[in-house]
PDB file of N, CA and C in Angstrom:
ATOM      1  N   GLY A   1    -199.937-159.397  50.681  1.00 48.00           N
ATOM      2  CA  GLY A   1    -198.922-158.847  49.836  1.00 48.00           C
ATOM      3  C   GLY A   1    -199.380-158.706  48.401  1.00 48.00           C
ATOM      4  N   ASP A   2    -198.577-158.047  47.625  1.00 53.00           N
ATOM      5  CA  ASP A   2    -198.890-157.810  46.213  1.00 53.00           C
ATOM      6  C   ASP A   2    -198.237-158.902  45.384  1.00 53.00           C
ATOM      7  N   ASN A   3    -199.045-159.864  44.939  1.00 63.00           N
ATOM      8  CA  ASN A   3    -198.497-160.962  44.138  1.00 63.00           C
ATOM      9  C   ASN A   3    -198.819-160.822  42.660  1.00 63.00           C
ATOM     10  N   GLY A   4    -199.332-159.648  42.237  1.00 61.00           N
ATOM     11  CA  GLY A   4    -199.563-159.416  40.819  1.00 61.00           C
ATOM     12  C   GLY A   4    -200.870-159.943  40.275  1.00 61.00           C
ATOM     13  N   THR A   5    -201.747-160.462  41.127  1.00 70.00           N
ATOM     14  CA  THR A   5    -203.014-160.971  40.607  1.00 70.00           C
ATOM     15  C   THR A   5    -203.940-159.815  40.246  1.00 70.00           C
ATOM     16  N   ASP A   6    -204.941-160.099  39.416  1.00 76.00           N
ATOM     17  CA  ASP A   6    -205.914-159.075  39.035  1.00 76.00           C
ATOM     18  C   ASP A   6    -206.592-158.476  40.257  1.00 76.00           C
ATOM     19  N   LEU A   7    -206.891-159.312  41.242  1.00 81.00           N
ATOM     20  CA  LEU A   7    -207.550-158.822  42.448  1.00 81.00           C
ATOM     21  C   LEU A   7    -206.735-157.705  43.092  1.00 81.00           C
ATOM     22  N   ASN A   8    -205.418-157.869  43.150  1.00 85.00           N
ATOM     23  CA  ASN A   8    -204.580-156.836  43.747  1.00 85.00           C
ATOM     24  C   ASN A   8    -204.560-155.567  42.911  1.00 85.00           C
ATOM     25  N   HIS A   9    -204.624-155.698  41.592  1.00 82.00           N
ATOM     26  CA  HIS A   9    -204.677-154.511  40.733  1.00 82.00           C
ATOM     27  C   HIS A   9    -205.983-153.751  40.951  1.00 82.00           C
ATOM     28  N   TYR A  10    -207.096-154.487  41.012  1.00 86.00           N
ATOM     29  CA  TYR A  10    -208.386-153.841  41.253  1.00 86.00           C
ATOM     30  C   TYR A  10    -208.398-153.167  42.621  1.00 86.00           C
ATOM     31  N   ARG A  11    -207.910-153.879  43.616  1.00 91.00           N
ATOM     32  CA  ARG A  11    -207.878-153.345  44.980  1.00 91.00           C
ATOM     33  C   ARG A  11    -207.032-152.070  45.018  1.00 91.00           C
ATOM     34  N   ASN A  12    -205.871-152.107  44.390  1.00 90.00           N
ATOM     35  CA  ASN A  12    -204.994-150.945  44.370  1.00 90.00           C
ATOM     36  C   ASN A  12    -205.676-149.765  43.679  1.00 90.00           C
ATOM     37  N   PHE A  13    -206.344-150.024  42.568  1.00 88.00           N
ATOM     38  CA  PHE A  13    -207.043-148.968  41.850  1.00 88.00           C
ATOM     39  C   PHE A  13    -208.113-148.324  42.727  1.00 88.00           C
ATOM     40  N   VAL A  14    -208.941-149.150  43.372  1.00 93.00           N
ATOM     41  CA  VAL A  14    -210.012-148.631  44.228  1.00 93.00           C
ATOM     42  C   VAL A  14    -209.429-147.838  45.394  1.00 93.00           C
ATOM     43  N   GLU A  15    -208.362-148.339  45.989  1.00 94.00           N
ATOM     44  CA  GLU A  15    -207.726-147.612  47.090  1.00 94.00           C
ATOM     45  C   GLU A  15    -207.206-146.255  46.634  1.00 94.00           C
ATOM     46  N   CYS A  16    -206.655-146.187  45.444  1.00 93.00           N
ATOM     47  CA  CYS A  16    -206.159-144.908  44.913  1.00 93.00           C
ATOM     48  C   CYS A  16    -207.305-143.936  44.659  1.00 93.00           C
ATOM     49  N   VAL A  17    -208.409-144.449  44.140  1.00 94.00           N
ATOM     50  CA  VAL A  17    -209.574-143.593  43.909  1.00 94.00           C
ATOM     51  C   VAL A  17    -210.086-143.057  45.237  1.00 94.00           C
ATOM     52  N   ARG A  18    -210.217-143.937  46.220  1.00 96.00           N
ATOM     53  CA  ARG A  18    -210.737-143.509  47.527  1.00 96.00           C
ATOM     54  C   ARG A  18    -209.812-142.511  48.206  1.00 96.00           C
ATOM     55  N   SER A  19    -208.516-142.735  48.120  1.00 96.00           N
ATOM     56  CA  SER A  19    -207.556-141.861  48.803  1.00 96.00           C
ATOM     57  C   SER A  19    -207.212-140.618  47.973  1.00 96.00           C
ATOM     58  N   ARG A  20    -207.556-140.669  46.665  1.00 95.00           N
ATOM     59  CA  ARG A  20    -207.200-139.597  45.717  1.00 95.00           C
ATOM     60  C   ARG A  20    -205.686-139.425  45.612  1.00 95.00           C
ATOM     61  N   ASN A  21    -204.964-140.501  45.853  1.00 94.00           N
ATOM     62  CA  ASN A  21    -203.501-140.476  45.773  1.00 94.00           C
ATOM     63  C   ASN A  21    -203.058-141.256  44.537  1.00 94.00           C
ATOM     64  N   ALA A  22    -202.916-140.560  43.426  1.00 89.00           N
ATOM     65  CA  ALA A  22    -202.533-141.211  42.165  1.00 89.00           C
ATOM     66  C   ALA A  22    -201.120-141.779  42.222  1.00 89.00           C
ATOM     67  N   ASP A  23    -200.279-141.255  43.101  1.00 91.00           N
ATOM     68  CA  ASP A  23    -198.905-141.752  43.204  1.00 91.00           C
ATOM     69  C   ASP A  23    -198.828-143.159  43.791  1.00 91.00           C
ATOM     70  N   ALA A  24    -199.903-143.630  44.404  1.00 92.00           N
ATOM     71  CA  ALA A  24    -199.899-144.952  45.029  1.00 92.00           C
ATOM     72  C   ALA A  24    -200.243-146.076  44.053  1.00 92.00           C
ATOM     73  N   ILE A  25    -200.519-145.732  42.806  1.00 90.00           N
ATOM     74  CA  ILE A  25    -200.890-146.757  41.822  1.00 90.00           C
ATOM     75  C   ILE A  25    -199.690-147.660  41.535  1.00 90.00           C
ATOM     76  N   THR A  26    -199.913-148.964  41.485  1.00 87.00           N
ATOM     77  CA  THR A  26    -198.811-149.904  41.240  1.00 87.00           C
ATOM     78  C   THR A  26    -198.617-150.201  39.760  1.00 87.00           C
ATOM     79  N   ALA A  27    -199.631-149.947  38.954  1.00 82.00           N
ATOM     80  CA  ALA A  27    -199.528-150.183  37.510  1.00 82.00           C
ATOM     81  C   ALA A  27    -200.183-149.017  36.789  1.00 82.00           C
ATOM     82  N   PRO A  28    -199.398-148.053  36.325  1.00 84.00           N
ATOM     83  CA  PRO A  28    -199.978-146.901  35.635  1.00 84.00           C
ATOM     84  C   PRO A  28    -200.809-147.333  34.429  1.00 84.00           C
ATOM     85  N   PRO A  29    -201.938-146.660  34.181  1.00 84.00           N
ATOM     86  CA  PRO A  29    -202.819-147.034  33.072  1.00 84.00           C
ATOM     87  C   PRO A  29    -202.122-147.109  31.720  1.00 84.00           C
ATOM     88  N   ILE A  30    -201.113-146.279  31.484  1.00 89.00           N
ATOM     89  CA  ILE A  30    -200.439-146.295  30.177  1.00 89.00           C
ATOM     90  C   ILE A  30    -199.774-147.647  29.922  1.00 89.00           C
ATOM     91  N   GLU A  31    -199.325-148.317  30.969  1.00 87.00           N
ATOM     92  CA  GLU A  31    -198.727-149.643  30.787  1.00 87.00           C
ATOM     93  C   GLU A  31    -199.753-150.650  30.288  1.00 87.00           C
ATOM     94  N   GLY A  32    -200.979-150.554  30.782  1.00 86.00           N
ATOM     95  CA  GLY A  32    -202.049-151.418  30.279  1.00 86.00           C
ATOM     96  C   GLY A  32    -202.369-151.110  28.831  1.00 86.00           C
ATOM     97  N   HIS A  33    -202.350-149.840  28.488  1.00 91.00           N
ATOM     98  CA  HIS A  33    -202.594-149.444  27.093  1.00 91.00           C
ATOM     99  C   HIS A  33    -201.525-150.037  26.183  1.00 91.00           C
ATOM    100  N   TRP A  34    -200.254-149.875  26.561  1.00 91.00           N
ATOM    101  CA  TRP A  34    -199.173-150.399  25.720  1.00 91.00           C
ATOM    102  C   TRP A  34    -199.272-151.911  25.583  1.00 91.00           C
ATOM    103  N   SER A  35    -199.573-152.602  26.665  1.00 89.00           N
ATOM    104  CA  SER A  35    -199.680-154.071  26.619  1.00 89.00           C
ATOM    105  C   SER A  35    -200.791-154.515  25.683  1.00 89.00           C
ATOM    106  N   SER A  36    -201.953-153.895  25.798  1.00 93.00           N
ATOM    107  CA  SER A  36    -203.060-154.311  24.934  1.00 93.00           C
ATOM    108  C   SER A  36    -202.848-153.848  23.491  1.00 93.00           C
ATOM    109  N   ALA A  37    -202.176-152.709  23.304  1.00 95.00           N
ATOM    110  CA  ALA A  37    -201.903-152.232  21.940  1.00 95.00           C
ATOM    111  C   ALA A  37    -201.043-153.240  21.183  1.00 95.00           C
ATOM    112  N   LEU A  38    -200.080-153.844  21.852  1.00 94.00           N
ATOM    113  CA  LEU A  38    -199.236-154.845  21.185  1.00 94.00           C
ATOM    114  C   LEU A  38    -200.071-156.003  20.663  1.00 94.00           C
ATOM    115  N   SER A  39    -201.045-156.443  21.440  1.00 95.00           N
ATOM    116  CA  SER A  39    -201.927-157.522  20.990  1.00 95.00           C
ATOM    117  C   SER A  39    -202.760-157.085  19.794  1.00 95.00           C
ATOM    118  N   HIS A  40    -203.253-155.847  19.827  1.00 95.00           N
ATOM    119  CA  HIS A  40    -204.049-155.333  18.707  1.00 95.00           C
ATOM    120  C   HIS A  40    -203.209-155.241  17.432  1.00 95.00           C
ATOM    121  N   TYR A  41    -201.969-154.795  17.558  1.00 97.00           N
ATOM    122  CA  TYR A  41    -201.089-154.729  16.389  1.00 97.00           C
ATOM    123  C   TYR A  41    -200.811-156.125  15.837  1.00 97.00           C
ATOM    124  N   ALA A  42    -200.589-157.080  16.714  1.00 96.00           N
ATOM    125  CA  ALA A  42    -200.317-158.451  16.269  1.00 96.00           C
ATOM    126  C   ALA A  42    -201.522-159.030  15.522  1.00 96.00           C
ATOM    127  N   LEU A  43    -202.708-158.840  16.075  1.00 96.00           N
ATOM    128  CA  LEU A  43    -203.916-159.332  15.414  1.00 96.00           C
ATOM    129  C   LEU A  43    -204.126-158.636  14.075  1.00 96.00           C
ATOM    130  N   THR A  44    -203.887-157.341  14.040  1.00 97.00           N
ATOM    131  CA  THR A  44    -204.033-156.592  12.796  1.00 97.00           C
ATOM    132  C   THR A  44    -203.042-157.086  11.751  1.00 97.00           C
ATOM    133  N   GLY A  45    -201.802-157.323  12.146  1.00 97.00           N
ATOM    134  CA  GLY A  45    -200.804-157.858  11.224  1.00 97.00           C
ATOM    135  C   GLY A  45    -201.221-159.207  10.658  1.00 97.00           C
ATOM    136  N   ALA A  46    -201.813-160.041  11.506  1.00 97.00           N
ATOM    137  CA  ALA A  46    -202.287-161.344  11.046  1.00 97.00           C
ATOM    138  C   ALA A  46    -203.450-161.181  10.066  1.00 97.00           C
ATOM    139  N   ARG A  47    -204.324-160.239  10.339  1.00 96.00           N
ATOM    140  CA  ARG A  47    -205.475-160.014   9.453  1.00 96.00           C
ATOM    141  C   ARG A  47    -205.053-159.550   8.062  1.00 96.00           C
ATOM    142  N   VAL A  48    -204.052-158.680   8.001  1.00 98.00           N
ATOM    143  CA  VAL A  48    -203.615-158.182   6.692  1.00 98.00           C
ATOM    144  C   VAL A  48    -202.461-159.001   6.129  1.00 98.00           C
ATOM    145  N   ASN A  49    -201.969-159.957   6.916  1.00 98.00           N
ATOM    146  CA  ASN A  49    -200.921-160.896   6.514  1.00 98.00           C
ATOM    147  C   ASN A  49    -199.626-160.190   6.104  1.00 98.00           C
ATOM    148  N   ARG A  50    -199.202-159.257   6.948  1.00 96.00           N
ATOM    149  CA  ARG A  50    -197.916-158.612   6.706  1.00 96.00           C
ATOM    150  C   ARG A  50    -197.367-158.036   8.014  1.00 96.00           C
ATOM    151  N   VAL A  51    -196.087-157.755   7.996  1.00 97.00           N
ATOM    152  CA  VAL A  51    -195.426-157.143   9.144  1.00 97.00           C
ATOM    153  C   VAL A  51    -195.775-155.660   9.153  1.00 97.00           C
ATOM    154  N   LEU A  52    -196.111-155.149  10.333  1.00 97.00           N
ATOM    155  CA  LEU A  52    -196.515-153.757  10.446  1.00 97.00           C
ATOM    156  C   LEU A  52    -195.393-152.924  11.047  1.00 97.00           C
ATOM    157  N   GLU A  53    -195.264-151.711  10.550  1.00 98.00           N
ATOM    158  CA  GLU A  53    -194.322-150.762  11.141  1.00 98.00           C
ATOM    159  C   GLU A  53    -195.156-149.690  11.832  1.00 98.00           C
ATOM    160  N   ILE A  54    -195.011-149.605  13.150  1.00 97.00           N
ATOM    161  CA  ILE A  54    -195.818-148.698  13.954  1.00 97.00           C
ATOM    162  C   ILE A  54    -195.068-147.389  14.170  1.00 97.00           C
ATOM    163  N   ASP A  55    -195.768-146.286  14.001  1.00 97.00           N
ATOM    164  CA  ASP A  55    -195.223-144.961  14.305  1.00 97.00           C
ATOM    165  C   ASP A  55    -195.512-144.687  15.781  1.00 97.00           C
ATOM    166  N   PRO A  56    -194.491-144.657  16.639  1.00 95.00           N
ATOM    167  CA  PRO A  56    -194.748-144.481  18.067  1.00 95.00           C
ATOM    168  C   PRO A  56    -195.360-143.131  18.418  1.00 95.00           C
ATOM    169  N   ALA A  57    -195.167-142.129  17.591  1.00 95.00           N
ATOM    170  CA  ALA A  57    -195.728-140.809  17.879  1.00 95.00           C
ATOM    171  C   ALA A  57    -197.246-140.788  17.679  1.00 95.00           C
ATOM    172  N   THR A  58    -197.726-141.488  16.653  1.00 95.00           N
ATOM    173  CA  THR A  58    -199.160-141.475  16.339  1.00 95.00           C
ATOM    174  C   THR A  58    -199.858-142.769  16.757  1.00 95.00           C
ATOM    175  N   GLU A  59    -199.086-143.813  17.035  1.00 95.00           N
ATOM    176  CA  GLU A  59    -199.597-145.150  17.358  1.00 95.00           C
ATOM    177  C   GLU A  59    -200.409-145.730  16.206  1.00 95.00           C
ATOM    178  N   LEU A  60    -200.088-145.309  14.982  1.00 96.00           N
ATOM    179  CA  LEU A  60    -200.721-145.850  13.778  1.00 96.00           C
ATOM    180  C   LEU A  60    -199.697-146.641  12.986  1.00 96.00           C
ATOM    181  N   VAL A  61    -200.192-147.473  12.070  1.00 98.00           N
ATOM    182  CA  VAL A  61    -199.319-148.240  11.190  1.00 98.00           C
ATOM    183  C   VAL A  61    -198.840-147.307  10.090  1.00 98.00           C
ATOM    184  N   LYS A  62    -197.546-147.289   9.862  1.00 98.00           N
ATOM    185  CA  LYS A  62    -196.984-146.409   8.837  1.00 98.00           C
ATOM    186  C   LYS A  62    -197.384-146.886   7.443  1.00 98.00           C
ATOM    187  N   ASN A  63    -197.875-145.956   6.646  1.00 97.00           N
ATOM    188  CA  ASN A  63    -198.167-146.192   5.220  1.00 97.00           C
ATOM    189  C   ASN A  63    -199.064-147.396   4.965  1.00 97.00           C
ATOM    190  N   ASP A  64    -200.096-147.598   5.788  1.00 97.00           N
ATOM    191  CA  ASP A  64    -200.953-148.770   5.606  1.00 97.00           C
ATOM    192  C   ASP A  64    -202.381-148.448   6.063  1.00 97.00           C
ATOM    193  N   ASP A  65    -203.156-147.862   5.168  1.00 97.00           N
ATOM    194  CA  ASP A  65    -204.537-147.487   5.499  1.00 97.00           C
ATOM    195  C   ASP A  65    -205.395-148.693   5.850  1.00 97.00           C
ATOM    196  N   GLU A  66    -205.161-149.816   5.160  1.00 97.00           N
ATOM    197  CA  GLU A  66    -205.955-151.013   5.449  1.00 97.00           C
ATOM    198  C   GLU A  66    -205.716-151.471   6.884  1.00 97.00           C
ATOM    199  N   ALA A  67    -204.463-151.576   7.287  1.00 97.00           N
ATOM    200  CA  ALA A  67    -204.159-152.004   8.651  1.00 97.00           C
ATOM    201  C   ALA A  67    -204.720-151.013   9.666  1.00 97.00           C
ATOM    202  N   ASN A  68    -204.583-149.726   9.400  1.00 96.00           N
ATOM    203  CA  ASN A  68    -205.106-148.718  10.324  1.00 96.00           C
ATOM    204  C   ASN A  68    -206.620-148.811  10.478  1.00 96.00           C
ATOM    205  N   SER A  69    -207.301-149.273   9.433  1.00 95.00           N
ATOM    206  CA  SER A  69    -208.757-149.392   9.521  1.00 95.00           C
ATOM    207  C   SER A  69    -209.177-150.430  10.553  1.00 95.00           C
ATOM    208  N   TYR A  70    -208.306-151.370  10.878  1.00 94.00           N
ATOM    209  CA  TYR A  70    -208.611-152.384  11.889  1.00 94.00           C
ATOM    210  C   TYR A  70    -208.358-151.887  13.315  1.00 94.00           C
ATOM    211  N   LEU A  71    -207.731-150.731  13.469  1.00 92.00           N
ATOM    212  CA  LEU A  71    -207.383-150.249  14.802  1.00 92.00           C
ATOM    213  C   LEU A  71    -208.525-149.492  15.476  1.00 92.00           C
ATOM    214  N   THR A  72    -209.612-149.296  14.777  1.00 87.00           N
ATOM    215  CA  THR A  72    -210.788-148.653  15.342  1.00 87.00           C
ATOM    216  C   THR A  72    -212.015-149.262  14.684  1.00 87.00           C
ATOM    217  N   ARG A  73    -213.150-148.711  14.946  1.00 85.00           N
ATOM    218  CA  ARG A  73    -214.378-149.207  14.328  1.00 85.00           C
ATOM    219  C   ARG A  73    -215.315-148.050  14.085  1.00 85.00           C
ATOM    220  N   LYS A  74    -216.355-148.295  13.349  1.00 85.00           N
ATOM    221  CA  LYS A  74    -217.388-147.284  13.163  1.00 85.00           C
ATOM    222  C   LYS A  74    -218.357-147.425  14.324  1.00 85.00           C
ATOM    223  N   TYR A  75    -218.509-146.344  15.074  1.00 88.00           N
ATOM    224  CA  TYR A  75    -219.379-146.345  16.234  1.00 88.00           C
ATOM    225  C   TYR A  75    -220.757-145.837  15.849  1.00 88.00           C
ATOM    226  N   ARG A  76    -221.763-146.284  16.576  1.00 91.00           N
ATOM    227  CA  ARG A  76    -223.111-145.811  16.329  1.00 91.00           C
ATOM    228  C   ARG A  76    -223.535-144.913  17.486  1.00 91.00           C
ATOM    229  N   ALA A  77    -224.272-143.880  17.141  1.00 90.00           N
ATOM    230  CA  ALA A  77    -224.742-142.932  18.152  1.00 90.00           C
ATOM    231  C   ALA A  77    -225.678-143.644  19.124  1.00 90.00           C
ATOM    232  N   PRO A  78    -225.633-143.327  20.361  1.00 91.00           N
ATOM    233  CA  PRO A  78    -224.843-142.268  21.000  1.00 91.00           C
ATOM    234  C   PRO A  78    -223.497-142.771  21.511  1.00 91.00           C
ATOM    235  N   PHE A  79    -223.056-143.922  21.074  1.00 91.00           N
ATOM    236  CA  PHE A  79    -221.810-144.515  21.565  1.00 91.00           C
ATOM    237  C   PHE A  79    -220.643-144.157  20.665  1.00 91.00           C
ATOM    238  N   THR A  80    -220.366-142.889  20.537  1.00 89.00           N
ATOM    239  CA  THR A  80    -219.311-142.415  19.659  1.00 89.00           C
ATOM    240  C   THR A  80    -218.102-141.941  20.456  1.00 89.00           C
ATOM    241  N   VAL A  81    -216.989-141.896  19.776  1.00 83.00           N
ATOM    242  CA  VAL A  81    -215.756-141.390  20.371  1.00 83.00           C
ATOM    243  C   VAL A  81    -215.350-140.174  19.561  1.00 83.00           C
ATOM    244  N   PRO A  82    -215.136-139.030  20.221  1.00 83.00           N
ATOM    245  CA  PRO A  82    -214.764-137.834  19.471  1.00 83.00           C
ATOM    246  C   PRO A  82    -213.398-137.975  18.820  1.00 83.00           C
ATOM    247  N   GLU A  83    -213.193-137.274  17.706  1.00 79.00           N
ATOM    248  CA  GLU A  83    -211.899-137.308  17.019  1.00 79.00           C
ATOM    249  C   GLU A  83    -210.790-136.820  17.926  1.00 79.00           C
ATOM    250  N   ALA A  84    -211.039-135.739  18.662  1.00 81.00           N
ATOM    251  CA  ALA A  84    -210.052-135.196  19.595  1.00 81.00           C
ATOM    252  C   ALA A  84    -210.622-135.320  21.013  1.00 81.00           C
ATOM    253  N   VAL A  85    -209.831-135.922  21.862  1.00 75.00           N
ATOM    254  CA  VAL A  85    -210.275-136.111  23.258  1.00 75.00           C
ATOM    255  C   VAL A  85    -209.537-135.151  24.151  1.00 75.00           C
TER     256      VAL A  85
END
């Protein structure tokens, strides 16, 4: 059965890839993104020592360039991320 362990998530992901049935996924990737984003925002708030207001449309901190600078990093070639994906 599905008891929520990591093993079941990995198994489900592999089964979906093999079957090419995206509808069978038990945890959509966006949920993982949102969960980890909350941790990143919390850590960033602690680093700048203030409460952050997040713009849900852009997923950036409103009016706070310093805090936004912690949400990414400078990548070195060839390990870069394009501005628009």
